[in-house]
Each structure stands twice: as C-alpha cells, then as structure tokens.
Tab-separated table of C-alpha atoms in Angstrom:
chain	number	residue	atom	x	y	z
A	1	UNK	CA	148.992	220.731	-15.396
A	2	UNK	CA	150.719	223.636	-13.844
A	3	UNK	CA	154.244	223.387	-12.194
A	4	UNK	CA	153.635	222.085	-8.608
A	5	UNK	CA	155.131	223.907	-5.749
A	6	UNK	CA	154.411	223.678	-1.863
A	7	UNK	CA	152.142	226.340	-2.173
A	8	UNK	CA	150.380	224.912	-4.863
A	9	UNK	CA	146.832	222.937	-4.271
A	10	UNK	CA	146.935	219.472	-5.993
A	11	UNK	CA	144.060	218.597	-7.664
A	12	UNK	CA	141.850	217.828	-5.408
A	13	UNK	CA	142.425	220.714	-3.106
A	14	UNK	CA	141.562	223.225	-6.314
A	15	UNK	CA	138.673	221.157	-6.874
A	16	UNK	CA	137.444	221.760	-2.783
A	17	UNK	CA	138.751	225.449	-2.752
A	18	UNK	CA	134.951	226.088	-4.165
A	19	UNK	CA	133.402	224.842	-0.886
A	20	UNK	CA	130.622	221.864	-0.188
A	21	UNK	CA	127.342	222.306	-1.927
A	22	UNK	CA	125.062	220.543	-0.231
A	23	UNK	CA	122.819	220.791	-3.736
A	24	UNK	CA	125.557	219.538	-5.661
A	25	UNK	CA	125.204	216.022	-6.163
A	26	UNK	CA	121.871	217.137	-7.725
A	27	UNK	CA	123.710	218.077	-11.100
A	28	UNK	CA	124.488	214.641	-11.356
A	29	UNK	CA	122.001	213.366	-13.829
A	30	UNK	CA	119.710	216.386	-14.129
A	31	UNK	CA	118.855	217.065	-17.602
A	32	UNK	CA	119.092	219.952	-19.743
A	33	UNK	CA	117.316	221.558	-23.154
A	34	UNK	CA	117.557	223.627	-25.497
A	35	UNK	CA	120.321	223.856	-28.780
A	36	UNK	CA	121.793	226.485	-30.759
A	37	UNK	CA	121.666	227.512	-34.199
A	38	UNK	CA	123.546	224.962	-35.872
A	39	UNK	CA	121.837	222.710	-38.053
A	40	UNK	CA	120.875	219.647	-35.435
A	41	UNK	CA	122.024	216.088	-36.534
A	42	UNK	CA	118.241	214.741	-36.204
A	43	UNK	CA	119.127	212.247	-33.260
A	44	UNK	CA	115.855	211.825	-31.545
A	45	UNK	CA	116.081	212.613	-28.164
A	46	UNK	CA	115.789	216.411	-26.522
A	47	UNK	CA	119.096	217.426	-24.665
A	48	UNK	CA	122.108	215.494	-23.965
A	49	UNK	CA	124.464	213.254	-21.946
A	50	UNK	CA	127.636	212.573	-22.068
A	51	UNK	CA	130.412	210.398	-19.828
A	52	UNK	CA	133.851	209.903	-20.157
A	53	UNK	CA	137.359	211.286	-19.826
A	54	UNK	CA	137.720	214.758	-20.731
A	55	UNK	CA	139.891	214.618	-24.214
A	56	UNK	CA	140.522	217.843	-24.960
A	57	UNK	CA	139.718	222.057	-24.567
A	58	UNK	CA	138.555	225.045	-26.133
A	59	UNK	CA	135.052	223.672	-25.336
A	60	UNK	CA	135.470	220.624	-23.007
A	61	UNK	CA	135.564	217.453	-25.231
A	62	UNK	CA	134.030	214.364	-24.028
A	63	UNK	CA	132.418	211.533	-26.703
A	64	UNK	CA	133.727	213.358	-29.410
A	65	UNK	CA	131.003	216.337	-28.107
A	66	UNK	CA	132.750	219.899	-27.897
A	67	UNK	CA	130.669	221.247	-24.484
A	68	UNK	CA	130.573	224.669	-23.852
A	69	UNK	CA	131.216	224.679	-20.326
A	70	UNK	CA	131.663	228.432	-19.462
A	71	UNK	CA	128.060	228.651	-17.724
A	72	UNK	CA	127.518	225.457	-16.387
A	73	UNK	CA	127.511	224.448	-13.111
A	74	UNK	CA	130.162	221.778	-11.925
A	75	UNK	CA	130.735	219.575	-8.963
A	76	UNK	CA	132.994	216.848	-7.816
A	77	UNK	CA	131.612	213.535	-6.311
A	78	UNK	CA	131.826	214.557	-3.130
A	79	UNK	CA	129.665	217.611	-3.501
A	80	UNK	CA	131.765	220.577	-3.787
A	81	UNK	CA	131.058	223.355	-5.991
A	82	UNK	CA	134.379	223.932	-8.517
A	83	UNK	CA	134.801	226.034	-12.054
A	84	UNK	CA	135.509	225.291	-15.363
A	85	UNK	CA	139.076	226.421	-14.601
A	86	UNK	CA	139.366	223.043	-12.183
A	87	UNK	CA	139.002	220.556	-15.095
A	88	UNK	CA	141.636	218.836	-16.263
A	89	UNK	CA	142.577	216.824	-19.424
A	90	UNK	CA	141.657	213.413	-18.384
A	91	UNK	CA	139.500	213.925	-15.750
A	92	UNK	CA	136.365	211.964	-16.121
A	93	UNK	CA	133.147	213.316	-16.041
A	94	UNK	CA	129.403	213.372	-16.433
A	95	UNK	CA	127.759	216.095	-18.513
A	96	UNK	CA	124.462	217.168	-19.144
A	97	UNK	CA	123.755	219.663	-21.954
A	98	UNK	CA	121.319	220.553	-24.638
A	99	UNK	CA	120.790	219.161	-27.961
A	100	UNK	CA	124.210	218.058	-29.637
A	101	UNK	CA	124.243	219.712	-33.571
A	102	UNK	CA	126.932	219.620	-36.502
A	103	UNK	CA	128.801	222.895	-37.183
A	104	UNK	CA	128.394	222.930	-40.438
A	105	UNK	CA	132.146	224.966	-41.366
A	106	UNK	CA	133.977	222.509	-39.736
A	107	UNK	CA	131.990	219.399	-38.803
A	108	UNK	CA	132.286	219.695	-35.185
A	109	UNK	CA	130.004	218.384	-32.927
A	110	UNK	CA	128.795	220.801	-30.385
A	111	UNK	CA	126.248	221.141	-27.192
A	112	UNK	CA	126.151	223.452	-23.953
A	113	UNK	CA	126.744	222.091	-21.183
A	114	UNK	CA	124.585	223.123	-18.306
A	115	UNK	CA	126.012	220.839	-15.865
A	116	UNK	CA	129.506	218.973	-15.627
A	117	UNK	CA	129.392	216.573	-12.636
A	118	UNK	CA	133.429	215.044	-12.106
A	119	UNK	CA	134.437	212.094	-10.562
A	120	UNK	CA	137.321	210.108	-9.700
A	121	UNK	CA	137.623	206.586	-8.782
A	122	UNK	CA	139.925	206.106	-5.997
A	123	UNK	CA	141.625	207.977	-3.333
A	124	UNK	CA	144.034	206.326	-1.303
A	125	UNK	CA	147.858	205.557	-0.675
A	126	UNK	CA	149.364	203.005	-3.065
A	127	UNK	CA	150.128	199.698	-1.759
A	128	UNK	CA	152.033	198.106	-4.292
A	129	UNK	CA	153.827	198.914	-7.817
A	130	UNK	CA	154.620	196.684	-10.815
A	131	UNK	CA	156.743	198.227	-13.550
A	132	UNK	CA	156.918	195.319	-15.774
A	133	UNK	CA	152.951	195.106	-15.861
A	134	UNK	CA	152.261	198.352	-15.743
A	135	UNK	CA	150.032	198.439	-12.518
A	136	UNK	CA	149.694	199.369	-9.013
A	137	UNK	CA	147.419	198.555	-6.510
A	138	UNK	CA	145.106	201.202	-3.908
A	139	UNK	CA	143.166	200.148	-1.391
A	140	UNK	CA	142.443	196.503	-2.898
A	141	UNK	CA	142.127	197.978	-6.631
A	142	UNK	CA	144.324	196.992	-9.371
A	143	UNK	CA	145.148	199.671	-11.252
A	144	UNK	CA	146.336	199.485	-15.343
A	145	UNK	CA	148.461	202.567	-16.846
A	146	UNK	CA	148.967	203.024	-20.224
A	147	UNK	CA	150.056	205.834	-22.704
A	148	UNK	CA	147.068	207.289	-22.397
A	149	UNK	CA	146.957	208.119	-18.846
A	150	UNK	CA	147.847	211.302	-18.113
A	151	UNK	CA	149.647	212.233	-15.192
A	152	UNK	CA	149.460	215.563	-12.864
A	153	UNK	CA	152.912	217.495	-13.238
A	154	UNK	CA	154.088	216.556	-10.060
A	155	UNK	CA	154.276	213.491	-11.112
A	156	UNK	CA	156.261	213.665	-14.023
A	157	UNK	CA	158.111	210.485	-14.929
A	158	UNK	CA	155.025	208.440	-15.200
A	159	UNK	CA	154.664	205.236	-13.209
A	160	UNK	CA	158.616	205.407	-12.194
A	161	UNK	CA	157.264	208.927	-10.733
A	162	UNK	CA	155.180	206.907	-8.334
A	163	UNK	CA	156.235	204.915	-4.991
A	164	UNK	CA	154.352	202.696	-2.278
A	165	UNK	CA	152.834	204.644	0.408
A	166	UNK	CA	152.210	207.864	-1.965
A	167	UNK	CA	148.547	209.147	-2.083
A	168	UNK	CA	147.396	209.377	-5.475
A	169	UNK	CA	143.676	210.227	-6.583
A	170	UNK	CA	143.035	208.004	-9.861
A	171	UNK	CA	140.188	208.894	-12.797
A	172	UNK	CA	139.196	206.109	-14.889
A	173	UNK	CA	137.164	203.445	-16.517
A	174	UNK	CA	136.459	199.906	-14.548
A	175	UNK	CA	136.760	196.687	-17.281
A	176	UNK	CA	134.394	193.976	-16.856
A	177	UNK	CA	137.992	192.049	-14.345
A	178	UNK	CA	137.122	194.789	-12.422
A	179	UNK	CA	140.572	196.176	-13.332
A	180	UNK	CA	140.424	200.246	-13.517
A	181	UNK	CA	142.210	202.158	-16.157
A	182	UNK	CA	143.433	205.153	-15.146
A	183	UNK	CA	142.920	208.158	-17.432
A	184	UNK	CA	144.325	210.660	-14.904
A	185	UNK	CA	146.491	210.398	-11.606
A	186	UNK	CA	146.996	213.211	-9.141
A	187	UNK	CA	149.335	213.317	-6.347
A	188	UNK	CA	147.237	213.933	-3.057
A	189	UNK	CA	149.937	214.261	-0.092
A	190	UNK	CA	147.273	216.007	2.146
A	191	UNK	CA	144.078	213.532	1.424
A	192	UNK	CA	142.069	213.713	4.758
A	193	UNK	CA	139.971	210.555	3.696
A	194	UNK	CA	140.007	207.379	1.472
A	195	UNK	CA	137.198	206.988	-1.393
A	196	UNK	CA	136.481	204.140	-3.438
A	197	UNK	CA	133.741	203.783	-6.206
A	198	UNK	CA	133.042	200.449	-7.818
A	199	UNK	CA	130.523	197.168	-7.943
A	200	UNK	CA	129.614	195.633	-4.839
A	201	UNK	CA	130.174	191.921	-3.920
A	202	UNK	CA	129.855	189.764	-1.239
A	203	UNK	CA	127.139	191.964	0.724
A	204	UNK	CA	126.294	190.360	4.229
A	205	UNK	CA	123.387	192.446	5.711
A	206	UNK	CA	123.955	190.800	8.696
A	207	UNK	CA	127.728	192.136	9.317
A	208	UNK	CA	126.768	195.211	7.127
A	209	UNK	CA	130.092	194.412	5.407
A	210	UNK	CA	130.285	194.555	1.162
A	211	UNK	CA	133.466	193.896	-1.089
A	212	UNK	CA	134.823	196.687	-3.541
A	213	UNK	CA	137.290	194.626	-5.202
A	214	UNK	CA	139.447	193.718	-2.742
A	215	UNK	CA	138.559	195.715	-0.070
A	216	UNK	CA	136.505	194.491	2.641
A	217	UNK	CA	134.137	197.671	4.251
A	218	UNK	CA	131.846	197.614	6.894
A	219	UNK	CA	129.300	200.116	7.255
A	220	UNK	CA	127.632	198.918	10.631
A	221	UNK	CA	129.161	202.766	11.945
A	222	UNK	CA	126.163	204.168	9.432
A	223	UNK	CA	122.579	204.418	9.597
A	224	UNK	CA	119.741	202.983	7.210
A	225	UNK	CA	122.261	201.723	4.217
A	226	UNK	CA	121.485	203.815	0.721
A	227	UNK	CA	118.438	202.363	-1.487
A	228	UNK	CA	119.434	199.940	-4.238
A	229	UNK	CA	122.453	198.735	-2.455
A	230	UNK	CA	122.950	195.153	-3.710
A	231	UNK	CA	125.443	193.192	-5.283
A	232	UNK	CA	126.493	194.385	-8.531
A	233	UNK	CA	125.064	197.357	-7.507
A	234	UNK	CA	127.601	200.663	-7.825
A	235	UNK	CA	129.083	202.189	-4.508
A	236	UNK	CA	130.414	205.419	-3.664
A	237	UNK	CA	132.265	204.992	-0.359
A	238	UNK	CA	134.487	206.924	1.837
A	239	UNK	CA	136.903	205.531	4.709
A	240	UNK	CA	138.323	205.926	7.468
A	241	UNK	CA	141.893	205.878	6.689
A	242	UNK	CA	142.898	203.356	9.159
A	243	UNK	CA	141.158	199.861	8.494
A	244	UNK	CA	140.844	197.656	11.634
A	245	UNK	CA	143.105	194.671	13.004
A	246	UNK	CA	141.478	192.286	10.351
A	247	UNK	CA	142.185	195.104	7.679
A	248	UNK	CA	138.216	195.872	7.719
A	249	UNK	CA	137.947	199.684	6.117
A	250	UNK	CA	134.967	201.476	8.268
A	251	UNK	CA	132.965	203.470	5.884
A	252	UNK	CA	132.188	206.990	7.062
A	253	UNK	CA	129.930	207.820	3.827
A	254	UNK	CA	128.543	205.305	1.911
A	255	UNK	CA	125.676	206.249	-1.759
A	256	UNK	CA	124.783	203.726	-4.230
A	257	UNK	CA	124.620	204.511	-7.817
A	258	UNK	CA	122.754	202.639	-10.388
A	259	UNK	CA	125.510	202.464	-12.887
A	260	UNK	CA	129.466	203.446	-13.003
A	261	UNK	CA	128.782	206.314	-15.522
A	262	UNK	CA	126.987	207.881	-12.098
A	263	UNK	CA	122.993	208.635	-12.184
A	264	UNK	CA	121.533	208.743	-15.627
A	265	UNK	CA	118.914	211.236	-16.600
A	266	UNK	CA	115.705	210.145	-15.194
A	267	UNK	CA	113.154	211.632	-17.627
A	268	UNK	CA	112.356	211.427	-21.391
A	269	UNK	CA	114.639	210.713	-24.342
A	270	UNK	CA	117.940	211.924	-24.223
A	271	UNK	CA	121.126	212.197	-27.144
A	272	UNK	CA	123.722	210.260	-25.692
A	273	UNK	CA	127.259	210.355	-26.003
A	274	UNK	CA	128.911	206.941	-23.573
A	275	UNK	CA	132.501	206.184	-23.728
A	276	UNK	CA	134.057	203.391	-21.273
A	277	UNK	CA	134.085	198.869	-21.526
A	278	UNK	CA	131.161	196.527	-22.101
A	279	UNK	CA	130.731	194.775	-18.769
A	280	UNK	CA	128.661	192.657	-20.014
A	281	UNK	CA	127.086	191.122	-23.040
A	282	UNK	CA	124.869	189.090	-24.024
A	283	UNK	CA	125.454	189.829	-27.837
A	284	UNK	CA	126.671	192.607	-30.625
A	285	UNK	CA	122.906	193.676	-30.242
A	286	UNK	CA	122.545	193.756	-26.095
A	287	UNK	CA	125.495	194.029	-24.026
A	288	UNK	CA	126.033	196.759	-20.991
A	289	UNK	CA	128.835	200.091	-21.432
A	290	UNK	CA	130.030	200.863	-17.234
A	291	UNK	CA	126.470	199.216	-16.585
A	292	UNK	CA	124.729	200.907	-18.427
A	293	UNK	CA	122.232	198.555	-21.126
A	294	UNK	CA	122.800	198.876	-24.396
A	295	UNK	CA	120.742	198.189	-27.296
A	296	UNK	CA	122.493	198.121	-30.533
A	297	UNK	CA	119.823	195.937	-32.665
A	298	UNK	CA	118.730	199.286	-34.863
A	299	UNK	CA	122.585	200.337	-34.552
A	300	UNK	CA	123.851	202.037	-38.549
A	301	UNK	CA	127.015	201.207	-37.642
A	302	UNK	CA	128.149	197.909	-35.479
A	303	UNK	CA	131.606	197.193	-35.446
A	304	UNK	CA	132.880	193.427	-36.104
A	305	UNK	CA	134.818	192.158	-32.520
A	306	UNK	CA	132.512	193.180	-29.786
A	307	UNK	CA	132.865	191.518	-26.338
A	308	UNK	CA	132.803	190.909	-22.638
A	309	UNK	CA	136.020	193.514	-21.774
A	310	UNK	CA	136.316	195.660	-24.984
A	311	UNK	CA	136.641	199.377	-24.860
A	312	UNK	CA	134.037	201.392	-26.943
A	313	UNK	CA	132.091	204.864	-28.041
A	314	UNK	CA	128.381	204.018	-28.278
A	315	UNK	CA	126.330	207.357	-29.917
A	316	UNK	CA	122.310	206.973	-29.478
A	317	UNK	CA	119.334	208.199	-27.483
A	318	UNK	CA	119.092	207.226	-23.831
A	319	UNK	CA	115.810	206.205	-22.811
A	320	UNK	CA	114.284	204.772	-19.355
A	321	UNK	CA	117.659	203.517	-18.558
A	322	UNK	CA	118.391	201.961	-21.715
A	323	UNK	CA	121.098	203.476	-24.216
A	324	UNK	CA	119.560	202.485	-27.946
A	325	UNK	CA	122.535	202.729	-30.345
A	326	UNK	CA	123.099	204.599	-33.337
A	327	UNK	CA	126.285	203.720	-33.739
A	328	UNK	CA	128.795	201.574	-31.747
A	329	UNK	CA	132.387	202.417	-32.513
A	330	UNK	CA	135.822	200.218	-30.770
A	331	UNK	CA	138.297	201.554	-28.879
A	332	UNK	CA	142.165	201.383	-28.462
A	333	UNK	CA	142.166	199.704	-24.882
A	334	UNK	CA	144.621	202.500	-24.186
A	335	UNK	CA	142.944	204.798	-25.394
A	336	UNK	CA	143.524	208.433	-26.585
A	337	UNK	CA	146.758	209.565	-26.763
A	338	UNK	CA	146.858	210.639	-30.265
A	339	UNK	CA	144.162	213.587	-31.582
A	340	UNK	CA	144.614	215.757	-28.206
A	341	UNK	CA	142.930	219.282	-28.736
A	342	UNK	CA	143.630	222.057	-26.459
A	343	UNK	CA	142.451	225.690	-27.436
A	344	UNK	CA	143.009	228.387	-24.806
A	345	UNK	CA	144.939	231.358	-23.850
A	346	UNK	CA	148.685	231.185	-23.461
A	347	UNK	CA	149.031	230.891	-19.448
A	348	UNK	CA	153.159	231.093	-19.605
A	349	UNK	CA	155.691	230.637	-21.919
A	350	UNK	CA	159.127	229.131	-21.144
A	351	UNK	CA	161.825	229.742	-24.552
A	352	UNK	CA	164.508	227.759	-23.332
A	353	UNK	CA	162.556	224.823	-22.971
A	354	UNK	CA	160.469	225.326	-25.853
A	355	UNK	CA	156.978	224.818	-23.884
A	356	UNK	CA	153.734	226.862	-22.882
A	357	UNK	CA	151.091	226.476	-20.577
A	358	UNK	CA	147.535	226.391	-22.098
A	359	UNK	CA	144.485	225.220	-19.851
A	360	UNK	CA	146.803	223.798	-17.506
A	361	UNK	CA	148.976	221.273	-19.622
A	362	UNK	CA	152.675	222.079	-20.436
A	363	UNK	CA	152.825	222.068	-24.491
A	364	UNK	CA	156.311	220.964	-25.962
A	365	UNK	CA	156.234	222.995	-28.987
A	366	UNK	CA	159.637	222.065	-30.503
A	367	UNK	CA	158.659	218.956	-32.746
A	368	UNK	CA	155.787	221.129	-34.015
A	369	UNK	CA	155.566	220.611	-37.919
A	370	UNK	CA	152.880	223.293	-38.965
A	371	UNK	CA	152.388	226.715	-37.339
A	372	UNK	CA	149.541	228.641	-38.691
A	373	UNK	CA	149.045	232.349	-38.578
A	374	UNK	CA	152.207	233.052	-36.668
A	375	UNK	CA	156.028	231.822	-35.073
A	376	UNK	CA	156.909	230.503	-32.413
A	377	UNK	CA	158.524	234.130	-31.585
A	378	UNK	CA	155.209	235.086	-31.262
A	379	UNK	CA	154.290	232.695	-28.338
A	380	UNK	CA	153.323	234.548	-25.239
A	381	UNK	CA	151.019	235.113	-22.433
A	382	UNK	CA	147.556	236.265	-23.472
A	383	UNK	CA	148.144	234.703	-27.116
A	384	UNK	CA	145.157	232.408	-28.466
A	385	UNK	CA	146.348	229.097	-29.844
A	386	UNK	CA	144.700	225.463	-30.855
A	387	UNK	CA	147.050	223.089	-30.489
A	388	UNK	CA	147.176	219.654	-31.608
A	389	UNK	CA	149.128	216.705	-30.302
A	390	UNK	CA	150.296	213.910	-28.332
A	391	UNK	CA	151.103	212.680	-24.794
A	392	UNK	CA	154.618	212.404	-24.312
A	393	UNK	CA	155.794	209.410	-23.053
A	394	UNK	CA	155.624	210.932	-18.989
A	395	UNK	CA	152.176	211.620	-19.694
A	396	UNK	CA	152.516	215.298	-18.443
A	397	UNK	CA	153.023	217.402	-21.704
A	398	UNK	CA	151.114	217.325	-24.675
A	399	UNK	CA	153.355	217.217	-27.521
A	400	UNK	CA	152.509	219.021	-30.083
A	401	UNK	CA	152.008	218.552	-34.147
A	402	UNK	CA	150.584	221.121	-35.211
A	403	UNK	CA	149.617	225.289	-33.356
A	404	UNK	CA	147.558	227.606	-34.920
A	405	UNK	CA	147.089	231.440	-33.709
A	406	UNK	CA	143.088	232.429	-32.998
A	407	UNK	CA	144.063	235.934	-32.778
C-alpha cells in the first residue's frame, strides 16, 4: 500500500494499466498440474484450487497455501490482464496451481500457481456510514468492517477515513444475511462504472429485472440473459452509474457464476484449499462454503460449532462440483489480523518514522521484538526481509513482531 499521490493509480487503475484480455476470464477456473520436489502430502486429487483473501507474501498466501505466483498468469473480473506486482494483501482471489506438498525444513505448504484470477465485490459510491456498527452501505449492500480489513493507504484512518458519496472498490466474503465482509477497500475517485457480484433474488423474466441485495437491476438494455441465471444463482453485473427515476440500476454487462468463489475447475479431482462462510447447511457433514457443497462426512478433523453463518477453512479434494473435506477448521468472523507474512524486497525506507515499504504495505518496525540476522540500521532499499505482524488499528500498516534479513 504505497503512499497515494495525484499521480498515483488507485487500485483499480494499476490493476487496468495491463489492458483487456479478451481471453482472460478463461483463467478463471482452468486447472493446472504438475508439483515440485517436495515430498507431496498424499491428498488425492491432481493440481490445485484455492479461494480466498490473499494473507500474506513472499509466495502469495491464500488457504494457508504459499503460491508461487511469479509465472502465472493473472486477471481481474473484468478481464484485464495485471502482474503479480498488482496484488495486494487482502485482495481476494481465485488460484489455480499444481499439486500442493509439505516443505519438509519448515512445514510450509507450497504449490505454483499457474493462474491467479482476482476479484472484488463491489464498486460503487457509498451511500451511507455507521460508526457505531461498523458498516456502510454501496449500492444496496451492507457492508461489515472489522480489524481485519485492510484498507488502501489513502485511506488511512479506517472507517472514519471514509465519507458518503466516496467511491470505494470493496474485496470480501458474502455471509449467509447476505452481509459482505470486507477484507480490502480501495479508494476509486475515477471509477467509470458500478459492479456488483452477489446471489440473485426476485428474478422477473418478464421485466428482465433481478435483486442483488438491495439493488433492483434491469437488464432488458441486454441481449439473450447469461445461462444459469436463476435465483440463488451468482451474478456478476456492471451499471450504469445513474439508476432511473424509480432508482432501477440498468445493467450494461451482466455473467452468471455458479458459485461466489467464481467458476470451479470443471474436470477431474482437484486439492482444494476454500476459505469464506457456510451459506448453508444442512448438517456438520453437508453444508455449502460461498456456495460451494461441501461434504465433510469422511472429514479427520470436524470442528464442534458449525452453522448457517460461521466463517471457516475447509482442506479436501474438489470433485464434480462437490468439495469432500479433509478437514474443516473455524474461523475468527474477523478474521486474520494476527500471523501476517510479508517477504519481499525493501521498496523504501523512512527512519524518522520507523517504517518500510515491502510488497506494497507500510511496515511499522518500531514495536519489533526480534530482529534476526541484522539492525534496524541496516534497513534499506534492495534489503530482503520476512516480516511478521499485525494490522494496526487503521488497517494500513502491518505492524510488525518480528523481521528477519534473507540476505
């Protein structure tokens, strides 16, 4: 999260900068193969997938998975190209890899990605804020913060940072209230369109008019509506950013996905790495992660206190749809904002304030109790750390614990 400037892109302008790829949506889902030559954990399945907010760097870390990311090929929602230097903590994201294995010096889970697919949620100007609840509301969506969601550095100050009318673009996870959690939120002063994704309700073929929450869209302006649109059914939508005199939003782009962890690889059995809330459930054995089915009956380890609306990791092989569990592990409902890795090259250093810049995030380094293999004398640009840390409470700088020198 780099200092923001005029001249600086926000988020979604870096992600753009790359261009549309009209073959980019095709990542999304696509499997891949192959391993490396760590001893494999015996999962299963051939290749990997993996959703969820991006939790850390060095490799990309998403489901507890480190991805190598440096040759895979990435694209936003909308279909533009972008690099692994566009992803940011928090971010959420799809990724397809091959076979997940141990490291067996420090226990690490690892994979390659070979495509990283990211996605945000909403896109929009904020209509209303709640302090006390710790909400706001875009385009008909509530919206939860918590200390977990990490905020661009524009926007430091957190949810005082924020004001109604301000476009923000928000990452995060949808609860079964249809209440999103935002993992990430990026100012986007210059947003040339609104985009919502979410469950459909209250489809009328006959007005061609669907509900995303609260919103109300009509998208008579299209032609032939996507397959598989249906109630319950996911939606990808983009608006016009002036709705009409009964505060209908006209859709200008409109795709249906089968699930809100995107399109799932189509093919064979895959290792399977899901992170988001149970949306519904039938029982600890079958319940649904984002929509996506879940069968934890052969599951070695099944937490006690699974239900409709709790946040969880589910580990297992995905298969025709289906997500059969290995293990099923709960979830602080605000998630991760403890256990932050970020390994990287020092971008900038600033003394004074006792912070660098590593992969984008500002690192406070002052409350650091362990360096290893060096001072903080030695901090500067070009130098190799891992940190370790915490979000502070503005959700822009990692705080960290402990910083150890790779070089």
């Amino acid at each position: 999260m780099q200092p923001t400037s005029p001249a600086t892109s926000p988020t979604r302008r870096r992600l753009l900068a790359g261009g549309a790829a009209s073959a980019a949506l095709a990542l999304f889902g696509c499997g891949g193969g192959g391993g490396d030559s760590m001893a494999g954990v015996g999962s299963g399945g051939t290749g990997s997938f993996a959703s969820g907010p991006i939790h850390g760097f060095g490799s990309i870390i998403v489901g507890g998975v480190r991805y190598d990311e440096s040759g895979a090929r990435i694209a936003t929602d909308a279909g533009a190209a972008a690099s692994s230097a566009d992803l940011r903590l928090g971010m959420v994201v799809e990724v397809n890899g091959g076979d997940i294995a141990t490291d067996p010096a420090t226990g690490q889970r690892r994979a390659v990605a070979s495509t990283i697919g990211v996605r945000s949620e909403i896109e929009g100007p904020i209509s209303a804020i709640d302090p006390a609840a710790g909400t706001l509301a875009v385009l008909g969506q509530q919206v939860r913060v918590t200390p977990a969601t990490v905020f661009d550095d524009g926007l430091r100050g957190g949810l005082a940072s924020l004001r109604v009318g301000q476009m923000v673009e928000i990452y995060g996870l949808m609860n079964a209230a249809g209440q999103y959690t935002a993992t990430r939120i990026d100012d986007e002063d210059d947003a040339r369109r609104y985009k919502l994704r979410g469950p459909v309700s209250g489809l009328d073929t006959a007005a061609r008019t669907f509900r995303i929450g609260a919103a109300v869209i009509s998208y008579a302006g299209l032609g032939t509506p996507p397959a598989g649109l249906a109630n319950g059914q996911y939606a990808r939508v983009e608006l016009h950013t002036v709705p009409d005199a009964a505060g209908v939003w006209a859709a200008t782009r409109l795709q249906a996905t089968p699930t809100s962890a995107g399109s799932l690889p189509a093919t064979g059995r895959v290792n399977a790495e899901l992170e988001g809330y149970i949306t519904a459930f039938t029982s600890s054995a079958h319940f649904a992660v984002n929509g996506v089915d879940v069968d934890a009956s052969g599951a070695a380890r099944l937490p006690a206190g699974l239900a409709l609306g709790r946040r969880v990791e589910v580990e297992g092989v995905l298969e025709g749809g289906v997500l059969i569990a290995r293990e099923v592990e709960l979830e602080d409902d605000d998630g991760e904002s403890d256990g932050i890795e970020i390994e990287g090259r020092i971008a900038s250093v600033a003394p004074a304030a006792n912070t660098f810049v590593l992969r984008g995030v500002t690192v406070g380094y002052d409350a650091a109790t362990r360096f290893e293999g060096g001072t903080p004398a030695q901090l500067a640009v070009g130098v190799k750390v891992e940190v370790k840390g915490r979000l502070s409470p503005d959700g822009a700088t990692l705080l960290a614990s402990e910083v150890e020198f790779d070089d």
